């Protein structure tokens, strides 16, 4: 039998990091075992489900490259099937019509509460057949009255729940629509899901689902309930903590590999290894190695992982993501160095691709003004001579290479008997517009010679004006 996992989001918002981690663990477990991974959209809550959320979830999955082998299935397209199963449960005596009104059910709960018992439906219609005419009814599942349900949880270990704790839950509302626990059960059964990996906020649903599956004669899947993700303040991760939607991490300049690596470690470990390639994750991941306790999201660590991937992945690949940020920031890159060259010189200077794009503008766009602070400090009278000399030397170069450029800067400093910084800093401000850049020889090599000379002229004009005004 093929091992099958699924990711079953409700499309009521974007794909958040908690959901992405659940999807990742599900996907990894299927991949590792050569199994199938299903994407199922649980869109039965018509009021809260939106197409925009469906798109956002799929965008997130695609960006993270968590490809599904089946689906996406939509629960709203499966109502006939749910009705069929509800009829089957009625037929086999595992479900019954309940004509109790909401007020009556409320009164039963109150009564149980007053007696110190578990608040639940008292089973009034469980065995009755004297159905009133033209009265609305819901359909309830006949939960076993005794015995235990044991969840053999791959993360949390065995969890035993007494059936006396469980209600006869509603599986169809008075308008005939199925409820959440019923749809999940039918889908997991029909889709032959062998391993249910989901957040532990669903753990209270699991015994109910196991009982329904058993009533249907279905195989009970294995369960793995993943503890939730907390913010750095120990509270459940939410918008308050900053970015929580996966696509926001793209927008903020993270590589998908970095987010995946960060998420796999958030709740799972393999010795003290921190960096896992996609292949390594697939090979080493195991549900039984997941933490039982919640984990706290730590942006500093995510940044560290992101820097690792920006520096070590194929620059061509990193460039394909940088390209998105360049476009996002309105930086046209058709005239200028290959983006992979930018990745090579900037990767160890930034935290994110967004930052990398922002500090690389001068490679592609001319500027009309220098950074005020940098110009004030470095484009002064004393810079005139060094700029003139270095410009002349650069102009003469027949080969525009980092080595020859380096030599031109060096010999200028020697000739004028000044330190390298007295030449380098004004030149840096002249060519890049500001006081920060990768090493000058490489920076200049990446720009066309004429552009460099023109920018030095522009800087010399600023210097001349300052001399005139002083
Ligand atoms: N649709 C549920 C949710 O988004 C998940 C259900 C499940 O995984 O069983 O929370």
Coordinates of C-alpha atoms and ligand atoms in Angstrom, one line a residue:
X1 CA 0.0 0.0 0.0
X2 CA 1.3 3.5 -0.9
X3 CA 2.0 5.8 2.0
X4 CA -0.2 8.8 1.6
X5 CA -0.1 12.1 3.5
X6 CA -2.1 15.2 3.0
X7 CA -2.2 18.9 3.7
X8 CA -5.7 20.1 4.3
X9 CA -5.9 23.9 4.8
X10 CA -9.1 25.9 5.2
X11 CA -8.8 28.8 2.7
X12 CA -9.6 31.5 5.2
X13 CA -6.4 33.5 4.9
X14 CA -2.8 33.2 3.6
X15 CA -0.5 30.2 4.1
X16 CA 1.1 31.1 7.5
X17 CA 4.3 29.7 8.8
X18 CA 2.5 27.1 11.0
X19 CA 0.6 25.8 8.0
X20 CA 3.7 25.8 5.9
X21 CA 5.5 23.7 8.5
X22 CA 2.7 21.2 8.7
X23 CA 2.7 21.0 4.9
X24 CA 6.5 20.6 4.9
X25 CA 6.4 17.8 7.4
X26 CA 3.6 16.0 5.5
X27 CA 5.4 16.5 2.2
X28 CA 8.8 15.3 3.6
X29 CA 7.3 12.2 5.1
X30 CA 5.6 11.2 1.9
X31 CA 8.8 12.0 -0.1
X32 CA 11.0 10.1 2.2
X33 CA 8.8 7.0 1.9
X34 CA 8.2 7.3 -1.8
X35 CA 4.5 8.0 -1.1
X36 CA 1.8 10.4 -2.3
X37 CA 1.1 13.9 -1.0
X38 CA -2.4 15.3 -1.4
X39 CA -3.5 18.9 -1.3
X40 CA -7.0 19.2 -0.1
X41 CA -8.8 22.5 0.3
X42 CA -11.3 22.4 3.1
X43 CA -13.6 25.1 1.9
X44 CA -16.9 24.1 3.4
X45 CA -17.1 27.2 5.5
X46 CA -18.6 29.3 2.6
X47 CA -18.7 32.5 4.6
X48 CA -15.0 32.5 5.4
X49 CA -13.5 30.7 2.4
X50 CA -12.2 32.8 -0.4
X51 CA -10.6 32.2 -3.8
X52 CA -7.9 34.7 -2.8
X53 CA -7.0 32.5 0.1
X54 CA -6.9 29.4 -2.2
X55 CA -4.6 31.3 -4.5
X56 CA -2.4 32.5 -1.6
X57 CA -2.1 28.9 -0.3
X58 CA -1.1 27.6 -3.6
X59 CA 1.3 30.5 -4.3
X60 CA 3.0 29.7 -1.0
X61 CA 3.2 26.0 -1.7
X62 CA 4.6 26.7 -5.1
X63 CA 7.2 29.2 -3.9
X64 CA 8.4 26.7 -1.3
X65 CA 8.3 24.0 -4.0
X66 CA 6.2 21.6 -2.0
X67 CA 4.6 20.0 -5.0
X68 CA 1.6 17.8 -4.4
X69 CA 1.0 14.5 -6.3
X70 CA -2.8 14.6 -6.1
X71 CA -5.3 17.4 -6.0
X72 CA -6.1 20.1 -5.2
X73 CA -9.3 18.5 -4.1
X74 CA -12.1 20.9 -2.9
X75 CA -14.5 19.7 -0.3
X76 CA -17.3 21.8 -1.8
X77 CA -17.1 19.6 -4.8
X78 CA -17.7 16.5 -2.7
X79 CA -21.1 17.2 -1.1
X80 CA -22.8 14.3 -2.8
X81 CA -20.3 11.9 -1.5
X82 CA -20.7 13.2 2.1
X83 CA -24.5 12.8 1.8
X84 CA -24.0 9.3 0.7
X85 CA -21.8 8.5 3.7
X86 CA -24.2 10.1 6.1
X87 CA -27.0 8.0 4.6
X88 CA -24.8 4.9 5.0
X89 CA -24.2 5.7 8.7
X90 CA -28.0 6.2 9.3
X91 CA -28.7 3.0 7.5
X92 CA -26.2 1.0 9.5
X93 CA -27.5 2.4 12.8
X94 CA -24.3 4.5 13.5
X95 CA -26.2 7.8 13.2
X96 CA -29.6 9.1 14.1
X97 CA -32.0 12.0 13.5
X98 CA -32.1 14.3 16.4
X99 CA -35.1 16.7 16.7
X100 CA -33.9 18.4 19.9
X101 CA -34.0 22.2 19.5
X102 CA -31.0 24.3 20.3
X103 CA -32.7 25.4 23.5
X104 CA -33.3 21.8 24.5
X105 CA -29.7 20.9 23.9
X106 CA -28.6 23.9 25.9
X107 CA -30.8 22.8 28.8
X108 CA -29.3 19.3 28.7
X109 CA -25.8 20.8 29.0
X110 CA -26.9 23.0 31.9
X111 CA -28.4 20.0 33.6
X112 CA -25.2 17.9 33.1
X113 CA -23.1 20.9 34.4
X114 CA -25.3 21.2 37.5
X115 CA -24.7 17.5 38.2
X116 CA -21.0 17.9 37.7
X117 CA -21.1 15.8 34.6
X118 CA -19.6 16.3 31.2
X119 CA -21.6 18.9 29.3
X120 CA -23.1 17.1 26.3
X121 CA -26.2 15.9 24.4
X122 CA -28.1 13.4 26.6
X123 CA -28.9 11.0 23.8
X124 CA -32.6 11.7 23.9
X125 CA -33.2 10.8 20.2
X126 CA -30.4 8.1 20.0
X127 CA -32.8 5.2 19.9
X128 CA -36.2 6.8 19.0
X129 CA -38.0 6.3 15.7
X130 CA -41.2 8.3 16.5
X131 CA -40.1 11.1 14.2
X132 CA -42.3 14.2 14.1
X133 CA -43.4 15.5 10.7
X134 CA -42.2 18.7 9.1
X135 CA -39.8 19.4 12.0
X136 CA -36.1 20.3 11.3
X137 CA -33.6 17.8 12.6
X138 CA -29.8 17.3 12.6
X139 CA -28.0 14.0 12.2
X140 CA -25.8 12.9 15.1
X141 CA -23.2 10.2 15.2
X142 CA -23.9 7.4 17.7
X143 CA -20.6 7.6 19.6
X144 CA -19.9 4.3 21.5
X145 CA -21.0 4.6 25.1
X146 CA -18.1 2.8 26.7
X147 CA -14.6 1.7 26.0
X148 CA -11.6 3.9 25.1
X149 CA -10.2 5.5 22.0
X150 CA -6.4 5.3 21.7
X151 CA -4.6 7.7 19.5
X152 CA -1.3 6.2 18.6
X153 CA 0.4 9.5 18.0
X154 CA 3.8 9.4 16.3
X155 CA 4.8 12.6 17.9
X156 CA 3.1 12.6 21.3
X157 CA 2.9 8.9 22.0
X158 CA -0.3 7.0 22.9
X159 CA -3.2 9.2 24.1
X160 CA -6.2 7.4 25.6
X161 CA -9.7 9.0 25.7
X162 CA -12.7 7.4 27.3
X163 CA -15.8 7.3 25.2
X164 CA -17.8 8.6 28.1
X165 CA -16.0 11.9 27.5
X166 CA -17.3 12.1 23.9
X167 CA -20.5 13.6 22.6
X168 CA -22.8 12.3 19.9
X169 CA -21.5 14.9 17.6
X170 CA -23.6 16.4 14.8
X171 CA -22.5 15.1 11.4
X172 CA -25.1 16.9 9.3
X173 CA -26.8 20.3 10.1
X174 CA -30.5 20.8 9.7
X175 CA -30.0 22.1 6.1
X176 CA -28.3 18.7 5.4
X177 CA -24.8 20.1 5.0
X178 CA -22.0 18.0 6.5
X179 CA -19.9 19.2 9.4
X180 CA -16.1 19.4 9.6
X181 CA -15.4 16.1 11.4
X182 CA -17.5 14.2 8.9
X183 CA -15.9 15.7 5.8
X184 CA -12.4 15.1 7.1
X185 CA -13.2 11.5 7.9
X186 CA -14.8 10.8 4.5
X187 CA -11.9 12.4 2.7
X188 CA -9.1 10.7 4.6
X189 CA -10.9 7.5 3.9
X190 CA -11.6 8.0 0.2
X191 CA -8.2 9.5 -0.4
X192 CA -6.5 6.5 1.3
X193 CA -4.6 8.8 3.7
X194 CA -2.3 6.6 5.7
X195 CA -0.7 9.3 7.9
X196 CA -2.5 12.4 9.1
X197 CA 0.0 15.1 10.0
X198 CA -1.6 18.2 11.4
X199 CA -1.4 20.9 14.1
X200 CA -2.1 19.7 17.7
X201 CA -5.0 22.2 17.8
X202 CA -6.9 19.3 16.1
X203 CA -6.1 16.7 18.7
X204 CA -9.6 16.9 20.4
X205 CA -11.2 16.0 17.0
X206 CA -9.1 12.9 16.5
X207 CA -11.0 10.5 18.8
X208 CA -14.3 11.5 17.2
X209 CA -12.8 11.0 13.8
X210 CA -11.4 7.6 14.8
X211 CA -14.8 6.5 16.0
X212 CA -16.5 7.5 12.8
X213 CA -13.8 5.8 10.7
X214 CA -14.3 2.6 12.8
X215 CA -18.1 2.8 12.3
X216 CA -17.5 3.0 8.5
X217 CA -15.2 0.0 8.7
X218 CA -12.4 2.1 7.4
X219 CA -8.7 1.7 8.2
X220 CA -7.5 4.1 10.9
X221 CA -4.6 6.2 9.7
X222 CA -1.5 6.9 11.8
X223 CA -1.6 10.4 13.4
X224 CA 1.1 12.9 14.0
X225 CA 0.1 16.1 15.9
X226 CA 2.6 18.8 15.6
X227 CA 2.9 21.3 18.4
X228 CA 2.3 24.9 17.5
X229 CA 4.7 27.7 16.8
X230 CA 5.0 30.5 19.3
X231 CA 6.2 34.0 18.9
X232 CA 9.4 35.1 20.7
X233 CA 7.2 36.2 23.6
X234 CA 5.8 32.7 24.2
X235 CA 2.4 33.6 22.8
X236 CA 0.8 31.8 19.9
X237 CA 2.4 33.2 16.7
X238 CA 0.2 35.9 15.1
X239 CA 0.4 39.0 13.0
X240 CA 1.6 40.9 16.1
X241 CA 4.9 39.2 15.7
X242 CA 5.5 40.5 12.2
X243 CA 5.4 38.5 9.0
X244 CA 3.4 35.3 9.3
X245 CA 2.3 34.7 5.7
X246 CA 4.7 32.7 3.7
X247 CA 4.7 35.1 0.7
X248 CA 5.6 38.0 3.1
X249 CA 8.9 36.1 3.6
X250 CA 9.5 36.2 -0.1
X251 CA 8.7 39.9 -0.1
X252 CA 11.0 40.5 2.8
X253 CA 13.9 38.9 0.9
X254 CA 14.2 35.3 2.1
X255 CA 15.1 32.4 -0.1
X256 CA 12.6 29.5 0.0
X257 CA 15.4 27.1 0.9
X258 CA 16.1 29.3 3.9
X259 CA 12.5 29.3 5.1
X260 CA 12.2 25.6 4.6
X261 CA 15.4 24.8 6.4
X262 CA 14.4 27.1 9.2
X263 CA 10.9 25.5 9.4
X264 CA 12.2 22.0 9.4
X265 CA 14.4 22.7 12.4
X266 CA 11.6 24.5 14.2
X267 CA 10.1 21.4 15.8
X268 CA 12.5 18.7 14.6
X269 CA 16.1 18.0 15.0
X270 CA 18.8 15.7 13.9
X271 CA 21.7 15.8 16.3
X272 CA 22.9 19.4 16.3
X273 CA 22.9 19.8 12.6
X274 CA 21.4 23.1 11.5
X275 CA 21.7 23.2 7.7
X276 CA 19.8 20.7 5.6
X277 CA 19.6 20.7 1.8
X278 CA 16.2 19.6 0.4
X279 CA 17.6 16.1 -0.3
X280 CA 19.1 15.8 3.2
X281 CA 15.8 16.8 4.8
X282 CA 14.0 14.1 2.8
X283 CA 16.6 11.5 3.8
X284 CA 16.8 12.4 7.5
X285 CA 13.4 13.7 8.5
X286 CA 11.2 11.5 10.6
X287 CA 7.9 12.3 12.4
X288 CA 9.1 10.4 15.4
X289 CA 11.9 12.9 15.8
X290 CA 9.6 15.9 16.2
X291 CA 9.5 17.9 19.4
X292 CA 6.6 17.4 21.7
X293 CA 6.7 20.9 23.0
X294 CA 5.9 24.1 21.1
X295 CA 8.8 26.0 19.5
X296 CA 9.4 29.7 19.4
X297 CA 9.9 31.5 16.1
X298 CA 13.2 33.3 16.0
X299 CA 13.8 35.8 13.2
X300 CA 17.5 36.2 14.0
X301 CA 18.0 32.6 13.3
X302 CA 16.0 32.7 10.1
X303 CA 18.3 35.6 9.0
X304 CA 21.3 33.5 9.8
X305 CA 20.0 30.6 7.7
X306 CA 19.1 33.0 4.9
X307 CA 22.6 34.4 4.8
X308 CA 24.0 30.9 4.7
X309 CA 22.0 30.1 1.6
X310 CA 22.6 33.4 -0.2
X311 CA 26.4 32.8 0.3
X312 CA 26.5 29.1 -0.6
X313 CA 23.9 28.4 -3.2
X314 CA 24.6 28.6 -6.9
X315 CA 24.8 32.4 -7.6
X316 CA 22.8 31.9 -10.8
X317 CA 20.0 30.4 -8.7
X318 CA 20.1 33.1 -6.0
X319 CA 20.1 35.6 -8.9
X320 CA 16.8 34.3 -10.1
X321 CA 15.3 35.3 -6.8
X322 CA 17.2 38.6 -6.7
X323 CA 15.7 39.4 -10.0
X324 CA 12.2 39.5 -8.5
X325 CA 13.4 42.0 -5.9
X326 CA 15.0 44.2 -8.4
X327 CA 11.8 44.3 -10.4
X328 CA 9.8 44.8 -7.2
X329 CA 12.0 47.9 -6.4
X330 CA 11.7 49.2 -9.9
X331 CA 15.4 48.6 -10.7
X332 CA 15.7 47.7 -14.4
X333 CA 18.6 45.2 -14.8
X334 CA 18.9 44.8 -18.6
X335 CA 21.8 47.3 -18.7
X336 CA 24.5 46.3 -16.3
X337 CA 26.3 43.3 -14.8
X338 CA 24.7 39.8 -14.7
X339 CA 22.8 39.5 -11.4
X340 CA 24.8 36.5 -10.5
X341 CA 27.9 38.8 -10.3
X342 CA 25.9 41.0 -7.8
X343 CA 25.1 37.9 -5.7
X344 CA 28.8 37.0 -5.6
X345 CA 29.9 40.4 -4.4
X346 CA 27.0 41.3 -2.1
X347 CA 25.9 38.0 -0.5
X348 CA 28.1 38.4 2.6
X349 CA 27.2 42.0 3.0
X350 CA 23.4 41.7 3.6
X351 CA 20.7 39.9 5.5
X352 CA 18.2 39.5 2.8
X353 CA 17.7 39.7 -1.0
X354 CA 15.6 42.8 -0.5
X355 CA 18.5 44.5 1.1
X356 CA 20.8 43.2 -1.7
X357 CA 18.6 44.7 -4.3
X358 CA 18.4 48.0 -2.5
X359 CA 22.2 48.4 -2.1
X360 CA 22.9 47.4 -5.7
X361 CA 21.0 50.1 -7.5
X362 CA 24.1 52.0 -8.7
X363 CA 25.2 49.0 -10.8
X364 CA 22.1 49.6 -13.0
X365 CA 20.9 53.2 -12.6
X366 CA 22.8 56.4 -12.8
X367 CA 22.3 58.8 -9.9
X368 CA 22.2 62.6 -9.8
X369 CA 23.1 63.1 -6.2
X370 CA 25.6 61.7 -3.8
X371 CA 24.7 60.4 -0.4
X372 CA 24.8 63.6 1.7
X373 CA 26.8 62.3 4.6
X374 CA 29.3 60.4 2.5
X375 CA 29.8 63.4 0.2
X376 CA 30.3 65.8 3.1
X377 CA 33.0 63.5 4.5
X378 CA 34.8 62.4 1.4
X379 CA 34.2 64.8 -1.5
X380 CA 36.3 67.6 -0.1
X381 CA 39.1 69.8 -1.4
X382 CA 41.7 67.2 -0.5
X383 CA 40.0 64.7 -2.7
X384 CA 40.5 66.7 -5.9
X385 CA 44.0 65.6 -6.7
X386 CA 43.5 61.9 -5.9
X387 CA 40.4 61.8 -8.0
X388 CA 42.0 63.5 -10.9
X389 CA 45.1 61.3 -10.8
X390 CA 43.2 58.1 -10.4
X391 CA 40.8 59.1 -13.2
X392 CA 43.6 59.7 -15.6
X393 CA 45.1 56.3 -14.7
X394 CA 41.8 54.5 -15.1
X395 CA 41.2 56.2 -18.4
X396 CA 44.5 54.9 -19.7
X397 CA 43.8 51.3 -18.8
X398 CA 43.5 49.1 -21.9
X399 CA 42.3 46.1 -19.9
X400 CA 39.3 46.8 -17.5
X401 CA 39.9 44.2 -14.9
X402 CA 39.9 44.2 -11.1
X403 CA 43.7 43.6 -11.1
X404 CA 44.5 46.6 -13.4
X405 CA 42.0 48.8 -11.6
X406 CA 43.6 47.8 -8.2
X407 CA 47.0 48.7 -9.6
X408 CA 45.7 52.2 -10.8
X409 CA 44.3 52.9 -7.3
X410 CA 47.5 51.7 -5.6
X411 CA 49.9 53.6 -7.8
X412 CA 47.8 56.8 -7.3
X413 CA 48.2 56.5 -3.5
X414 CA 51.9 55.9 -3.9
X415 CA 52.5 58.7 -6.3
X416 CA 50.7 61.2 -4.0
X417 CA 52.2 59.7 -0.9
X418 CA 48.8 59.3 0.8
X419 CA 47.1 56.3 2.3
X420 CA 44.9 54.1 0.2
X421 CA 41.8 55.4 1.9
X422 CA 42.5 58.9 0.7
X423 CA 42.1 57.7 -2.8
X424 CA 39.6 54.8 -2.2
X425 CA 37.0 56.6 -0.2
X426 CA 36.4 59.6 -2.6
X427 CA 36.5 57.2 -5.5
X428 CA 33.9 54.9 -3.8
X429 CA 31.6 57.8 -3.2
X430 CA 32.1 59.0 -6.7
X431 CA 31.3 55.7 -8.3
X432 CA 28.6 54.3 -6.0
X433 CA 27.1 57.5 -4.7
X434 CA 27.7 56.4 -1.1
X435 CA 30.3 55.2 1.4
X436 CA 29.6 51.4 1.3
X437 CA 30.3 49.0 -1.4
X438 CA 32.2 45.7 -2.0
X439 CA 35.9 46.1 -2.7
X440 CA 36.5 48.9 -5.2
X441 CA 38.4 47.0 -7.8
X442 CA 35.6 44.5 -8.3
X443 CA 32.9 47.1 -8.0
X444 CA 34.5 49.2 -10.8
X445 CA 35.2 46.1 -12.9
X446 CA 31.4 45.4 -12.9
X447 CA 30.7 48.9 -14.3
X448 CA 31.6 50.1 -17.8
X449 CA 34.7 52.3 -17.9
X450 CA 33.0 55.3 -19.4
X451 CA 30.4 55.2 -16.6
X452 CA 33.1 55.2 -14.0
X453 CA 34.9 58.1 -15.6
X454 CA 31.7 60.1 -15.9
X455 CA 30.8 59.6 -12.3
X456 CA 34.3 60.7 -11.2
X457 CA 33.7 63.9 -13.2
X458 CA 30.5 64.4 -11.4
X459 CA 32.2 64.0 -8.1
X460 CA 35.0 66.4 -9.2
X461 CA 32.4 69.0 -10.0
X462 CA 31.0 68.7 -6.4
X463 CA 34.6 69.0 -5.0
X464 CA 35.3 72.1 -7.2
X465 CA 32.1 73.7 -6.0
X466 CA 33.1 73.2 -2.4
X467 CA 36.5 74.6 -3.0
X468 CA 34.9 77.7 -4.7
X469 CA 32.5 78.2 -1.8
X470 CA 35.1 77.8 1.0
Ligands
LIG1 N1 -8.8 22.3 7.7 C1 -8.1 22.2 8.9 C2 -7.3 23.4 9.2 O1 -7.0 24.2 8.3 C3 -7.1 21.0 8.9 C4 -7.8 19.7 9.1 C5 -6.9 18.5 9.2 O2 -5.7 18.6 8.9 O3 -7.4 17.5 9.5 O4 -7.0 23.7 10.3

